[in-house]
mmCIF file of C-alpha atoms in Angstrom:
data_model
loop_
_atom_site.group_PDB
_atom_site.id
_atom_site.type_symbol
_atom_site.label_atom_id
_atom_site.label_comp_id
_atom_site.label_asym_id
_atom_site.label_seq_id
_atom_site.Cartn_x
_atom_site.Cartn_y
_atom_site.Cartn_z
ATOM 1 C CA UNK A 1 5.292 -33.422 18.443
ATOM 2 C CA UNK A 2 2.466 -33.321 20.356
ATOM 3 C CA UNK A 3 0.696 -29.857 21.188
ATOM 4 C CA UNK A 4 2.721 -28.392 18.142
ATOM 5 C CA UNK A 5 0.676 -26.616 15.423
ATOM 6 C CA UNK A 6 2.094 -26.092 11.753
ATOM 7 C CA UNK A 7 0.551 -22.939 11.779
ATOM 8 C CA UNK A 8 -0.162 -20.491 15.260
ATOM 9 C CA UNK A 9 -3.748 -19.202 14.163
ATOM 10 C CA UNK A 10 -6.408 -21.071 12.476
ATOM 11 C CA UNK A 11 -5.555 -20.811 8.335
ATOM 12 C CA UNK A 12 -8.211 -19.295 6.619
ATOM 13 C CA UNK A 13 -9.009 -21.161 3.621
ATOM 14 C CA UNK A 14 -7.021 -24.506 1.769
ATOM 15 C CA UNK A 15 -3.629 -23.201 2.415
ATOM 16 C CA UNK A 16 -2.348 -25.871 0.720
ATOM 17 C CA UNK A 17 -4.438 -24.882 -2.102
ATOM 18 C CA UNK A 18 -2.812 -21.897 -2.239
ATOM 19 C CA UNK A 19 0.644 -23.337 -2.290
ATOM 20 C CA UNK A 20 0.469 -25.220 -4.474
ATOM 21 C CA UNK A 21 -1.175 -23.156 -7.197
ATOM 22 C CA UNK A 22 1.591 -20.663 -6.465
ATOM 23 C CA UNK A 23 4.578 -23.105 -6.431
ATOM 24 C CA UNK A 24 2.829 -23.922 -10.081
ATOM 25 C CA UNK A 25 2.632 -20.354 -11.434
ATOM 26 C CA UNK A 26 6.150 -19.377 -10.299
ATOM 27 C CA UNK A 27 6.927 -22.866 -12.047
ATOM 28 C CA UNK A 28 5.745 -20.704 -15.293
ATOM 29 C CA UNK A 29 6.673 -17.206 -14.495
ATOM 30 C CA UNK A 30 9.834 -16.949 -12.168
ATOM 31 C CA UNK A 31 12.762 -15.956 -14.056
ATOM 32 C CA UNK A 32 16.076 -18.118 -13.913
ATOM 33 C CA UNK A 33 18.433 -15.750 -12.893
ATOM 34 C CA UNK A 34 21.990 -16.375 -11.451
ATOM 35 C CA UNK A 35 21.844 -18.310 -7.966
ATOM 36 C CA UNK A 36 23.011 -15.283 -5.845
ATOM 37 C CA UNK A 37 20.181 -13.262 -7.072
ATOM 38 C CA UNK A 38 17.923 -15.745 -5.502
ATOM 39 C CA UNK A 39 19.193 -15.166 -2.058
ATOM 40 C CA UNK A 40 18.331 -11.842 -0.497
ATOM 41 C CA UNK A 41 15.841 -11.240 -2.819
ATOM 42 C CA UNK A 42 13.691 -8.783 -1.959
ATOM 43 C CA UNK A 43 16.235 -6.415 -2.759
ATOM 44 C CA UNK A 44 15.717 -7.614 -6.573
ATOM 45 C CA UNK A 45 14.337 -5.304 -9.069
ATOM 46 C CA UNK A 46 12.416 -6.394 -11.847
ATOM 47 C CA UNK A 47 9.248 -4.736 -12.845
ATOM 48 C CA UNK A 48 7.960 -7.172 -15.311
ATOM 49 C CA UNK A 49 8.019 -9.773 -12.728
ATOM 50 C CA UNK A 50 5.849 -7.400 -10.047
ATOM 51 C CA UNK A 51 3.280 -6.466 -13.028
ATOM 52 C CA UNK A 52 2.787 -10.212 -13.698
ATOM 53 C CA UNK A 53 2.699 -11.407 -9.831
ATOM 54 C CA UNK A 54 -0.020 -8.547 -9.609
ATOM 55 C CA UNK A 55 -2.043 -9.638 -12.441
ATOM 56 C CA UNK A 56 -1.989 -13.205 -10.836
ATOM 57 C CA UNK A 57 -3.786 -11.718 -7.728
ATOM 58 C CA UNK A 58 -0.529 -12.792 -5.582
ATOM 59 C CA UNK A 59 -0.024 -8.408 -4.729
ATOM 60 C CA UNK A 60 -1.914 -6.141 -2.394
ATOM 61 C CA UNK A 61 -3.611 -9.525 -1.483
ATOM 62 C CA UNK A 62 -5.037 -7.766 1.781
ATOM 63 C CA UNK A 63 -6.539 -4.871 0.286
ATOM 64 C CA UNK A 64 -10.146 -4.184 -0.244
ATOM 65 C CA UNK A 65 -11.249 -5.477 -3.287
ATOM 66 C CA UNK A 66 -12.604 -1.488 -4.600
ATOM 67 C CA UNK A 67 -9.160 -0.632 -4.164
ATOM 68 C CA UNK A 68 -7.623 -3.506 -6.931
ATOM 69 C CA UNK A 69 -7.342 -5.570 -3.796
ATOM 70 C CA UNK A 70 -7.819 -9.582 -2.965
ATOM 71 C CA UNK A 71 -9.925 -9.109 0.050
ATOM 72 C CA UNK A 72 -7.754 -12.223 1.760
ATOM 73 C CA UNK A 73 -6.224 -12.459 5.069
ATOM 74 C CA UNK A 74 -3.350 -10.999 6.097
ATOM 75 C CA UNK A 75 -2.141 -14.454 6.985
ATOM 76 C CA UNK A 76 -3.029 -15.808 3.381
ATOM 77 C CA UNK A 77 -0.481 -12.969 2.420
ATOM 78 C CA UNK A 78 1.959 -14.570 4.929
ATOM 79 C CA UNK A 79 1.720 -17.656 3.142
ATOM 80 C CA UNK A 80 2.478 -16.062 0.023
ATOM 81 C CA UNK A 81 5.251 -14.263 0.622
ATOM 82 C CA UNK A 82 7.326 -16.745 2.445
ATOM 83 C CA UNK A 83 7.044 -18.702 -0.833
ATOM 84 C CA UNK A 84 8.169 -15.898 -2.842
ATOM 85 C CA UNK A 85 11.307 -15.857 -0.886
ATOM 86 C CA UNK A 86 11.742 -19.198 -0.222
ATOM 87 C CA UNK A 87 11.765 -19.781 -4.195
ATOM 88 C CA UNK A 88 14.044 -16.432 -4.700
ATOM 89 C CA UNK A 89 11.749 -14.778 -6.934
ATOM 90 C CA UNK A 90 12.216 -11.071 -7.700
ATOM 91 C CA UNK A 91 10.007 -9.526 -5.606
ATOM 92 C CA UNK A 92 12.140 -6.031 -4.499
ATOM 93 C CA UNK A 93 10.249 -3.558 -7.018
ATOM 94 C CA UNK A 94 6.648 -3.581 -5.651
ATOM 95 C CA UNK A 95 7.943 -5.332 -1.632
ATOM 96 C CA UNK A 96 7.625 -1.637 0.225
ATOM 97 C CA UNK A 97 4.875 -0.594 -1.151
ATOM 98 C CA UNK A 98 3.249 -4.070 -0.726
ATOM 99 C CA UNK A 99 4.454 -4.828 2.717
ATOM 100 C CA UNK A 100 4.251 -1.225 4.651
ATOM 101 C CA UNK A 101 2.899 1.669 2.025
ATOM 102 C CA UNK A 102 -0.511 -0.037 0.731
ATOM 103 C CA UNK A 103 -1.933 -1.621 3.964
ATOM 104 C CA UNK A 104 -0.463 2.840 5.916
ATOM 105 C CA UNK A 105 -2.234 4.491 3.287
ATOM 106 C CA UNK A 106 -5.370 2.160 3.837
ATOM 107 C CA UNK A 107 -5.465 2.667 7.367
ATOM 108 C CA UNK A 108 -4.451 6.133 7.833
ATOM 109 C CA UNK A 109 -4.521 7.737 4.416
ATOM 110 C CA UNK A 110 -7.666 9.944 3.059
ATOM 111 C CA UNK A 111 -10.064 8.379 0.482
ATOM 112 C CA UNK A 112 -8.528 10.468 -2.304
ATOM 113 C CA UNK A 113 -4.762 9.301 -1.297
ATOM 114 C CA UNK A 114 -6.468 5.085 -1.383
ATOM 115 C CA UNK A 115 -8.484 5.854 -4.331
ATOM 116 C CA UNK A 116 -4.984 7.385 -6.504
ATOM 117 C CA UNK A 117 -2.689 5.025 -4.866
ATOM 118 C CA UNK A 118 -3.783 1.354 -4.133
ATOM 119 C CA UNK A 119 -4.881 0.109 -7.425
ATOM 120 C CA UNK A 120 -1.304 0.867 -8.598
ATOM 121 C CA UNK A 121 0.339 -0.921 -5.423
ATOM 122 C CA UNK A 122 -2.407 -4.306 -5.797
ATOM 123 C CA UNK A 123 -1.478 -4.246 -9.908
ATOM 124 C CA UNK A 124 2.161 -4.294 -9.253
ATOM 125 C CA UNK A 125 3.101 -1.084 -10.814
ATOM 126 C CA UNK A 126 3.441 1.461 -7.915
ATOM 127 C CA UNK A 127 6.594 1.572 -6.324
ATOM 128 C CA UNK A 128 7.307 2.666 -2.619
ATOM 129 C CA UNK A 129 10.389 3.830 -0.625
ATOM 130 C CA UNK A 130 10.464 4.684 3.153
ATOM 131 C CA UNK A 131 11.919 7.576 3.863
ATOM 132 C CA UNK A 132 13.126 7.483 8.002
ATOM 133 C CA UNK A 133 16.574 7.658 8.370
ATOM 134 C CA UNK A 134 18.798 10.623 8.146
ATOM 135 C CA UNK A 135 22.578 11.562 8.627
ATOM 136 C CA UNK A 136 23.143 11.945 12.101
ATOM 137 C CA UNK A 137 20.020 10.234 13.107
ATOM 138 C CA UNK A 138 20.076 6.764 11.478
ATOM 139 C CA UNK A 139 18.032 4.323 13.320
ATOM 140 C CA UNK A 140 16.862 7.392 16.365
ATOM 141 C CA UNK A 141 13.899 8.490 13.885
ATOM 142 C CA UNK A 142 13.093 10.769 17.011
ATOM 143 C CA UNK A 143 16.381 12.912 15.790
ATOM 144 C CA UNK A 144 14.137 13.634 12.554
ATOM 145 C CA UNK A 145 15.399 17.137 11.132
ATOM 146 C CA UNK A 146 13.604 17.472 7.707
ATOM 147 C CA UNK A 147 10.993 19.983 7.885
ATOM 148 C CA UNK A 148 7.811 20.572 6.212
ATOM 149 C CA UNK A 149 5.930 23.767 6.876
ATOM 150 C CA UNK A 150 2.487 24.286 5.863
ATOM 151 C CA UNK A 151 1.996 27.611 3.450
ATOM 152 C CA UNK A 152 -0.844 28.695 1.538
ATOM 153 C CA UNK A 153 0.281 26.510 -1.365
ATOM 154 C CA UNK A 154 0.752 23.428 0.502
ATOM 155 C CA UNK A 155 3.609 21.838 2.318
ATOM 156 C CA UNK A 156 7.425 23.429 1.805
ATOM 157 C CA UNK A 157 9.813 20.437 2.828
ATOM 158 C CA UNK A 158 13.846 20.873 3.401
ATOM 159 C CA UNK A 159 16.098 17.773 4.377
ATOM 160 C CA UNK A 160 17.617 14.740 3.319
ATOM 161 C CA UNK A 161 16.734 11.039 3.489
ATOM 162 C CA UNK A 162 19.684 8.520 3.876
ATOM 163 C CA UNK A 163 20.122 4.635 2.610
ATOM 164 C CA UNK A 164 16.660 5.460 1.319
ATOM 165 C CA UNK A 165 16.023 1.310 -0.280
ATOM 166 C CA UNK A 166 14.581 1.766 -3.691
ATOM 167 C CA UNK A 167 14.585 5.137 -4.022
ATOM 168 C CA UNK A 168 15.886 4.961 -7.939
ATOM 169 C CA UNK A 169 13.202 3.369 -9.005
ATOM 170 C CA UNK A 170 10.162 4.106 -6.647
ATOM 171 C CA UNK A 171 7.045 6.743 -7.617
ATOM 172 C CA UNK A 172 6.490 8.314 -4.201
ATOM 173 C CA UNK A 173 8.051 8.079 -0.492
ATOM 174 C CA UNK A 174 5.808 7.885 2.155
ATOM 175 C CA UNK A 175 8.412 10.423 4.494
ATOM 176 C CA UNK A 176 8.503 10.977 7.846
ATOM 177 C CA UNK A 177 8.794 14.799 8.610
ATOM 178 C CA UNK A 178 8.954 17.689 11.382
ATOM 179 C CA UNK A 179 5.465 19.839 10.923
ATOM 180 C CA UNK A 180 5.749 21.559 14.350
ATOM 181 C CA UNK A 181 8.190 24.338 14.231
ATOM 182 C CA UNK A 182 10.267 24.235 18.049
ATOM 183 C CA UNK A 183 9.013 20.353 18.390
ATOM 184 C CA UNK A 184 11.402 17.779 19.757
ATOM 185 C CA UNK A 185 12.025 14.172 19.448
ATOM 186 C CA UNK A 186 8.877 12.188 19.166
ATOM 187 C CA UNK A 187 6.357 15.000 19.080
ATOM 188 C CA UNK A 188 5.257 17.254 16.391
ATOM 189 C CA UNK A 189 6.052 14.362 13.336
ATOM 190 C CA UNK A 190 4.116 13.903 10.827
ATOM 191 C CA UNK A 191 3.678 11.709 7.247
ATOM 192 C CA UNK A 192 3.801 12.804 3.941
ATOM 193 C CA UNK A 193 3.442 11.348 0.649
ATOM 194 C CA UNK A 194 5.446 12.476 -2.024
ATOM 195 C CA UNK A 195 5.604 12.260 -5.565
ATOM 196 C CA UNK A 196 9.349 11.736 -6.110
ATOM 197 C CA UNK A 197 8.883 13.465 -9.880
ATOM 198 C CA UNK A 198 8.170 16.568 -7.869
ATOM 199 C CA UNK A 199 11.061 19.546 -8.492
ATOM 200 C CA UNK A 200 13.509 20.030 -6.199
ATOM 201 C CA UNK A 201 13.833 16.508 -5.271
ATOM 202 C CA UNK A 202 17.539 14.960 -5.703
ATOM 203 C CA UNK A 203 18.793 11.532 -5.558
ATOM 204 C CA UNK A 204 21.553 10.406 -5.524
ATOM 205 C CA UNK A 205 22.904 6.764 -5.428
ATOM 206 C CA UNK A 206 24.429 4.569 -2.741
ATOM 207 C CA UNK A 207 26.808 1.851 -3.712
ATOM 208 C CA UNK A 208 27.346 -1.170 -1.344
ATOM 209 C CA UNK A 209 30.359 -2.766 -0.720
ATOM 210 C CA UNK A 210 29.298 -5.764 -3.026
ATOM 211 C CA UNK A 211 29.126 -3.299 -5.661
ATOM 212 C CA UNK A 212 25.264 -3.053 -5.583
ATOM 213 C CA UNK A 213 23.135 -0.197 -5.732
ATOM 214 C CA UNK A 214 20.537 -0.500 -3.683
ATOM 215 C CA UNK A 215 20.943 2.642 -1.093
ATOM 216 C CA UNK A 216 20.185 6.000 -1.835
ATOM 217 C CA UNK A 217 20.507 9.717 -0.533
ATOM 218 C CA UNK A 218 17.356 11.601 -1.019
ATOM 219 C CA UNK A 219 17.643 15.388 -1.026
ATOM 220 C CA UNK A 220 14.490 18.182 -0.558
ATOM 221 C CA UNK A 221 15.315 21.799 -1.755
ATOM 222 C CA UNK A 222 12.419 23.748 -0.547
ATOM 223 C CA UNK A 223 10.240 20.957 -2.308
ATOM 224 C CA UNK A 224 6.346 22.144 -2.646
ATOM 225 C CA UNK A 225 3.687 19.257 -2.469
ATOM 226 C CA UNK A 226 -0.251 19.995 -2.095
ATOM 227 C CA UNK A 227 -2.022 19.972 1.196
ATOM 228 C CA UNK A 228 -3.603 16.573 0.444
ATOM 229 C CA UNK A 229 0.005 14.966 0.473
ATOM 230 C CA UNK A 230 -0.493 14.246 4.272
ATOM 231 C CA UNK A 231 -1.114 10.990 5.580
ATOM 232 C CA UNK A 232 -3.224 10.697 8.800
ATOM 233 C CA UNK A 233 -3.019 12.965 11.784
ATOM 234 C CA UNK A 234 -0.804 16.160 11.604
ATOM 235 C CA UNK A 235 1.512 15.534 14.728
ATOM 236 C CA UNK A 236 0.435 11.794 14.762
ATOM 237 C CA UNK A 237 3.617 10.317 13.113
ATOM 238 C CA UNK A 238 5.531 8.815 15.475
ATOM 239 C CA UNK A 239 2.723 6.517 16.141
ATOM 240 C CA UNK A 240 1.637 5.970 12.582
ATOM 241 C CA UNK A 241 5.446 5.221 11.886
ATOM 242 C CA UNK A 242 6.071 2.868 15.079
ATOM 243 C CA UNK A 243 2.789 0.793 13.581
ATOM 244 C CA UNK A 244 4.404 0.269 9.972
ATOM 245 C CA UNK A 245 7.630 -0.667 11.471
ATOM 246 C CA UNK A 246 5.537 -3.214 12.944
ATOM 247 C CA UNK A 247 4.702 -5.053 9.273
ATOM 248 C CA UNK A 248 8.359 -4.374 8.345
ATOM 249 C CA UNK A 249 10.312 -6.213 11.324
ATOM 250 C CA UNK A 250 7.991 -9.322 11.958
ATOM 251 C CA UNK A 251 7.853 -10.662 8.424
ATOM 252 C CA UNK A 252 9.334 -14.220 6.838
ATOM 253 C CA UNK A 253 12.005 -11.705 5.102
ATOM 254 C CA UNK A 254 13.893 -11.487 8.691
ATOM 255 C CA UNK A 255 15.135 -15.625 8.280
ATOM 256 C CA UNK A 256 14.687 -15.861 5.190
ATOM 257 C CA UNK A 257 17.260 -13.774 3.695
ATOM 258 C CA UNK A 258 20.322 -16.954 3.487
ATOM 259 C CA UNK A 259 17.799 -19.371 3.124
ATOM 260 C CA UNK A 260 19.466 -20.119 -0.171
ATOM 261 C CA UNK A 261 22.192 -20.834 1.118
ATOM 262 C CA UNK A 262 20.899 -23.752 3.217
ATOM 263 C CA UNK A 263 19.069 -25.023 0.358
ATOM 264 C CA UNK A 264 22.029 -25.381 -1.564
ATOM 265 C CA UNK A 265 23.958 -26.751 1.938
ATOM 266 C CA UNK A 266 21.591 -29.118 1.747
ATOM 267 C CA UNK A 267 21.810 -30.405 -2.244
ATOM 268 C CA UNK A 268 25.743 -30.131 -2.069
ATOM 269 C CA UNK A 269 25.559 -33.116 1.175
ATOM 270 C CA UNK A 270 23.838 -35.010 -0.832
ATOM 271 C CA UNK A 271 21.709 -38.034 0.320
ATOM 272 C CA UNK A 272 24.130 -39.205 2.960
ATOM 273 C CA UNK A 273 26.090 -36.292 4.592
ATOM 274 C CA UNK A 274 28.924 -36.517 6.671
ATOM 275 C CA UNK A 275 28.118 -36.139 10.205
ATOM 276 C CA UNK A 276 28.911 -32.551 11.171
ATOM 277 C CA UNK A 277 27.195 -31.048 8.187
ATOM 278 C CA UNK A 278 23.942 -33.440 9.027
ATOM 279 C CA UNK A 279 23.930 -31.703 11.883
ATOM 280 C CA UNK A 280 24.331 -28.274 10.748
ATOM 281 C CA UNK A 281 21.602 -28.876 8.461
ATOM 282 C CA UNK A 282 19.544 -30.400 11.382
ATOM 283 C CA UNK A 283 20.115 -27.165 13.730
ATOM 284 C CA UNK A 284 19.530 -24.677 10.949
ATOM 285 C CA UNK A 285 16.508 -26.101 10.454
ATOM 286 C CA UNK A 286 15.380 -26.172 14.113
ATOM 287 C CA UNK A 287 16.038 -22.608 14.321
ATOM 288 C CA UNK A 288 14.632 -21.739 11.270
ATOM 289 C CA UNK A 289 11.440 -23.681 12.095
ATOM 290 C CA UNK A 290 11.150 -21.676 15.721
ATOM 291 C CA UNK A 291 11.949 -18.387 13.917
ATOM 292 C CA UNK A 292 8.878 -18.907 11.490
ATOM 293 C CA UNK A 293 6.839 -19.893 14.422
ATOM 294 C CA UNK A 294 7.755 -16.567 15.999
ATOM 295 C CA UNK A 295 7.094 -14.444 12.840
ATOM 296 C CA UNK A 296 3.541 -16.047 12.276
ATOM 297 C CA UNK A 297 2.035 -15.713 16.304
ATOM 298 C CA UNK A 298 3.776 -11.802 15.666
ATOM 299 C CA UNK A 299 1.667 -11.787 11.763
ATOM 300 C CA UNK A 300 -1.979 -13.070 13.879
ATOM 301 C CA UNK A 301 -1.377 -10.172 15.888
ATOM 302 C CA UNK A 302 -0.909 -8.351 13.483
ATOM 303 C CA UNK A 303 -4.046 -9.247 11.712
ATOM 304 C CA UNK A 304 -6.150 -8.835 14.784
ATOM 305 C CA UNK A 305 -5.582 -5.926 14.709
ATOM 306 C CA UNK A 306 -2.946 -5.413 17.793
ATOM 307 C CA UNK A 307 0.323 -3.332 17.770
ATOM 308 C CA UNK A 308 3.055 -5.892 18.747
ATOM 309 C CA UNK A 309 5.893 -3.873 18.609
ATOM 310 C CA UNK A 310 7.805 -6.161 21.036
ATOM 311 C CA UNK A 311 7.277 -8.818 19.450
ATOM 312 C CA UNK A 312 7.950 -8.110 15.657
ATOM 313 C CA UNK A 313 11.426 -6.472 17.470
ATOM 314 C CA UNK A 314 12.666 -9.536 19.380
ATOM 315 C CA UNK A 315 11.575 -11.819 15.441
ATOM 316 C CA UNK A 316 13.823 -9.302 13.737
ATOM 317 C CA UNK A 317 16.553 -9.607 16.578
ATOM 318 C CA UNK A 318 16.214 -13.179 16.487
ATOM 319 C CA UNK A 319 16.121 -13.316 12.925
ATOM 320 C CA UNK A 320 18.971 -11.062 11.935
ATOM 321 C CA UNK A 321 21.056 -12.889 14.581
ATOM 322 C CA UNK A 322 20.225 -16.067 12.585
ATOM 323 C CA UNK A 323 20.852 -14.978 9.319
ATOM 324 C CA UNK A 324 24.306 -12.995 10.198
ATOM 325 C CA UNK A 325 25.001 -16.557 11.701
ATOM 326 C CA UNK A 326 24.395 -18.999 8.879
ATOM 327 C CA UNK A 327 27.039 -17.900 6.580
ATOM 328 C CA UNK A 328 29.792 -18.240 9.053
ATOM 329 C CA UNK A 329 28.707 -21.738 10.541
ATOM 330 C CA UNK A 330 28.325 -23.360 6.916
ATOM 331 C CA UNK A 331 32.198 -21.531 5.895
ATOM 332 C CA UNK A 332 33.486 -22.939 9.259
ATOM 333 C CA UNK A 333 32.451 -26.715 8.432
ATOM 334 C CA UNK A 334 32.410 -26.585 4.377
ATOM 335 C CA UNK A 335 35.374 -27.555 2.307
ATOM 336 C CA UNK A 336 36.340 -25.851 -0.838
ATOM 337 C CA UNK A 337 38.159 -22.662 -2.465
ATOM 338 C CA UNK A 338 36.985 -18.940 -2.342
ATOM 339 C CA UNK A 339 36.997 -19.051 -6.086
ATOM 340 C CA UNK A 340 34.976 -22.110 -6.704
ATOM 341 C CA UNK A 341 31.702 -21.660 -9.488
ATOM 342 C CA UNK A 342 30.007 -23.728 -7.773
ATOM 343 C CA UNK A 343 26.597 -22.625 -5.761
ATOM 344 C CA UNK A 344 27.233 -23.194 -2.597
ATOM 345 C CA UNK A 345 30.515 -21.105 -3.140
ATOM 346 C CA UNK A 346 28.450 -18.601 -5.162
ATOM 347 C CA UNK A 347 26.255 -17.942 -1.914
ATOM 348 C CA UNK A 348 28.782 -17.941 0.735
ATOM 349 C CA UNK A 349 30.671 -15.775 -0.843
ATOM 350 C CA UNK A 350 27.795 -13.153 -1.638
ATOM 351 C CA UNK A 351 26.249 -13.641 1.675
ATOM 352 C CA UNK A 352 29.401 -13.156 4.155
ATOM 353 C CA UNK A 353 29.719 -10.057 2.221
ATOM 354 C CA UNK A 354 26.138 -9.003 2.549
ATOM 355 C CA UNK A 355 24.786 -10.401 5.694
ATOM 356 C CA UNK A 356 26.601 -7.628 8.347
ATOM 357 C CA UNK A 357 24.072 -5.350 6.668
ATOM 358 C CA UNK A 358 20.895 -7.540 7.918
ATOM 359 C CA UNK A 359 21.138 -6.244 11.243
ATOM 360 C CA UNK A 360 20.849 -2.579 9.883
ATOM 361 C CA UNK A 361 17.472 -2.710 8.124
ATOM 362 C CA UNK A 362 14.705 -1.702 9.605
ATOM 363 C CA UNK A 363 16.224 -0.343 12.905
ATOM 364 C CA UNK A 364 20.075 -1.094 14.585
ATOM 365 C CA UNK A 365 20.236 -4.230 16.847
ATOM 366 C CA UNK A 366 20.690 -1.203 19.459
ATOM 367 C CA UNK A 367 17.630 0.308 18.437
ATOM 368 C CA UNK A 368 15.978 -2.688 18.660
ATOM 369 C CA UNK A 369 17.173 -4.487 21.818
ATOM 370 C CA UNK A 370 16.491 -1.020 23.275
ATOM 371 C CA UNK A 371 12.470 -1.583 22.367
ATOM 372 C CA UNK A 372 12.680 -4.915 23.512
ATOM 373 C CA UNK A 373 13.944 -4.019 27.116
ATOM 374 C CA UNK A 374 11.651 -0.276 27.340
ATOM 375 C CA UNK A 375 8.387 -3.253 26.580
ATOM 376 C CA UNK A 376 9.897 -5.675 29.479
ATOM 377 C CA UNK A 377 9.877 -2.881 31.671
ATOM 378 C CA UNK A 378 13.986 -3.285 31.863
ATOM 379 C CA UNK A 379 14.621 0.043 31.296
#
């Protein structure tokens, strides 16, 4: 089509290059694990597979080079990542601290906290968890409660974290706390880093409806980390917060997540499918195709440095909508039992019991359509 780009932005270097020498390592590397774990999968855990992806270079890719880092673009990164997913590799152990931790802690954390941190995020060996949401807060992080006071000794936090991803098997949360004694909603928030070895720290698991433990509650008992443990600004974490959720709502992980399932839509039709599932296969595609061009123009701006918190919300409305979606329009046009062993029965199955949750992560579709209307100036 004429006037339509593959890419939004100008690539920086042989793309296809890049491709192609990943599609050939994950060839070599990418364990062959059951087909369901392939969809949704940067919710899977498996360290061996971070440590080797980080050896390869393909981890912390947009880090500085002194820090363990690549030194690429962010939108080489891009690249990277939506073949990770698109292939179902394992990517959930190191994807927090790779997507949102690493590139905070560059830009807001203190030399020490880069220094002790990064080269463990870029080798694939430091895990991260997020911890935002709480009970009676959930996606309203202005309804923070957990406190951290500072004290001679360093910071004294009380709360609890909830449906904290990862938390099992991560080495520190990068938590978002109340420093200002009296302060309400937005104001008087600040980050910490925490060690989640430190005493006084409990967690406790999360199981999902699929049976899946991925969710956690995270509990602080008058929890003591040092001084140094605070990222950025004191009082400055709203913003510093708003900017990460930024990296974590625009990626190719928000319509990617049942792209499995069409892939195997698209083997089970075979070379001449019937009518109505060519053109299921032809729509999904479309949509697909617009989504990705929506996620890349939100990743430039990203990269340029801008703050595009509209647009990284309306790709994650967009692409939660479209993911919630697939599941139900292949079951509606698809023959075949609930019970089949087949793929394509595999992955409907797992994702029409998964894909309600899509629209939680990373902020309610209330939450999020709310952001979208405040930055149209609809409300």
């Amino acid at each position: 089509m004429q006037g339509f780009a593959l890419y939004p932005f100008d690539p920086p270097g042989d793309i296809a290059a890049l491709r192609a020498d990943l599609r050939a390592w994950l060839a070599v590397n990418q364990p062959q694990g059951d087909v369901v774990a392939r969809a949704n999968c940067w919710a899977s855990f498996d360290p061996d597979f971070s440590r080797a992806l980080g050896a390869a270079g393909y981890i912390g890719m947009t880090l500085p080079a002194q820090y363990g880092g690549g030194d690429q673009h962010p939108l080489e990164r891009y690249v990277v990542i939506e073949e990770l997913l698109a292939a179902g590799a394992p990517v959930g152990a190191h994807w927090i601290a790779d997507r949102q931790t690493g590139p905070l802690i560059l830009r807001y954390g203190s030399e020490e906290q880069r220094q002790r941190y990064l080269p463990g995020i870029a080798a694939g060996e430091l895990y991260a968890c997020i911890g935002l949401s709480e009970p009676g807060a959930g996606s309203d992080l202005a309804a923070v409660r957990t406190t951290a006071r500072e004290t001679a000794e360093g910071w004294r936090i009380n709360g609890q974290k909830i449906w904290t991803t990862g938390a099992h098997f991560s080495h520190i949360m990068l938590a978002l706390v109340r420093t200002e004694e009296g302060s309400e909603r937005n104001a008087g928030l600040s980050q910490l880093l925490i060690d989640l070895d430190t005493p006084g720290i409990t967690i406790r698991p999360i199981i999902d409806m699929a049976g899946h433990h991925d969710f956690n509650e995270v509990f602080f008992d008058d929890v003591l980390v040092p001084h140094g443990a605070l990222v950025g600004e004191r009082g400055q974490g709203w913003k510093q917060v708003t900017a990460e959720l930024g990296l974590e709502r625009s990626g190719p992980e928000r319509y990617l997540s049942s792209h499995a399932l069409l892939v195997a839509l698209i083997d089970a039709a075979g070379a001449e499918p019937v009518p109505a599932i060519a053109a299921l296969i032809g729509e999904l595609t479309a949509e697909m195709w617009t989504l990705r061009q929506l996620s890349m123009s939100t990743a430039a701006k990203l990269a340029a440095g801008e703050d595009p918190m509209v647009e990284a919300s309306v790709v994650k409305e967009l692409g939660n909508a479209f993911e919630q979606d697939m599941p139900r329009r292949v079951q509606a046009i698809v023959t075949g039992g609930w019970d089949d062993e087949d793929d394509l029965a595999k992955l409907l199955r797992a994702l029409l019991i998964a894909s309600p949750s899509f629209s939680l992560r990373g902020g309610t579709r209330e939450v999020i359509r709310g952001i979208i209307a405040r930055g149209l100036g609809l409300r």
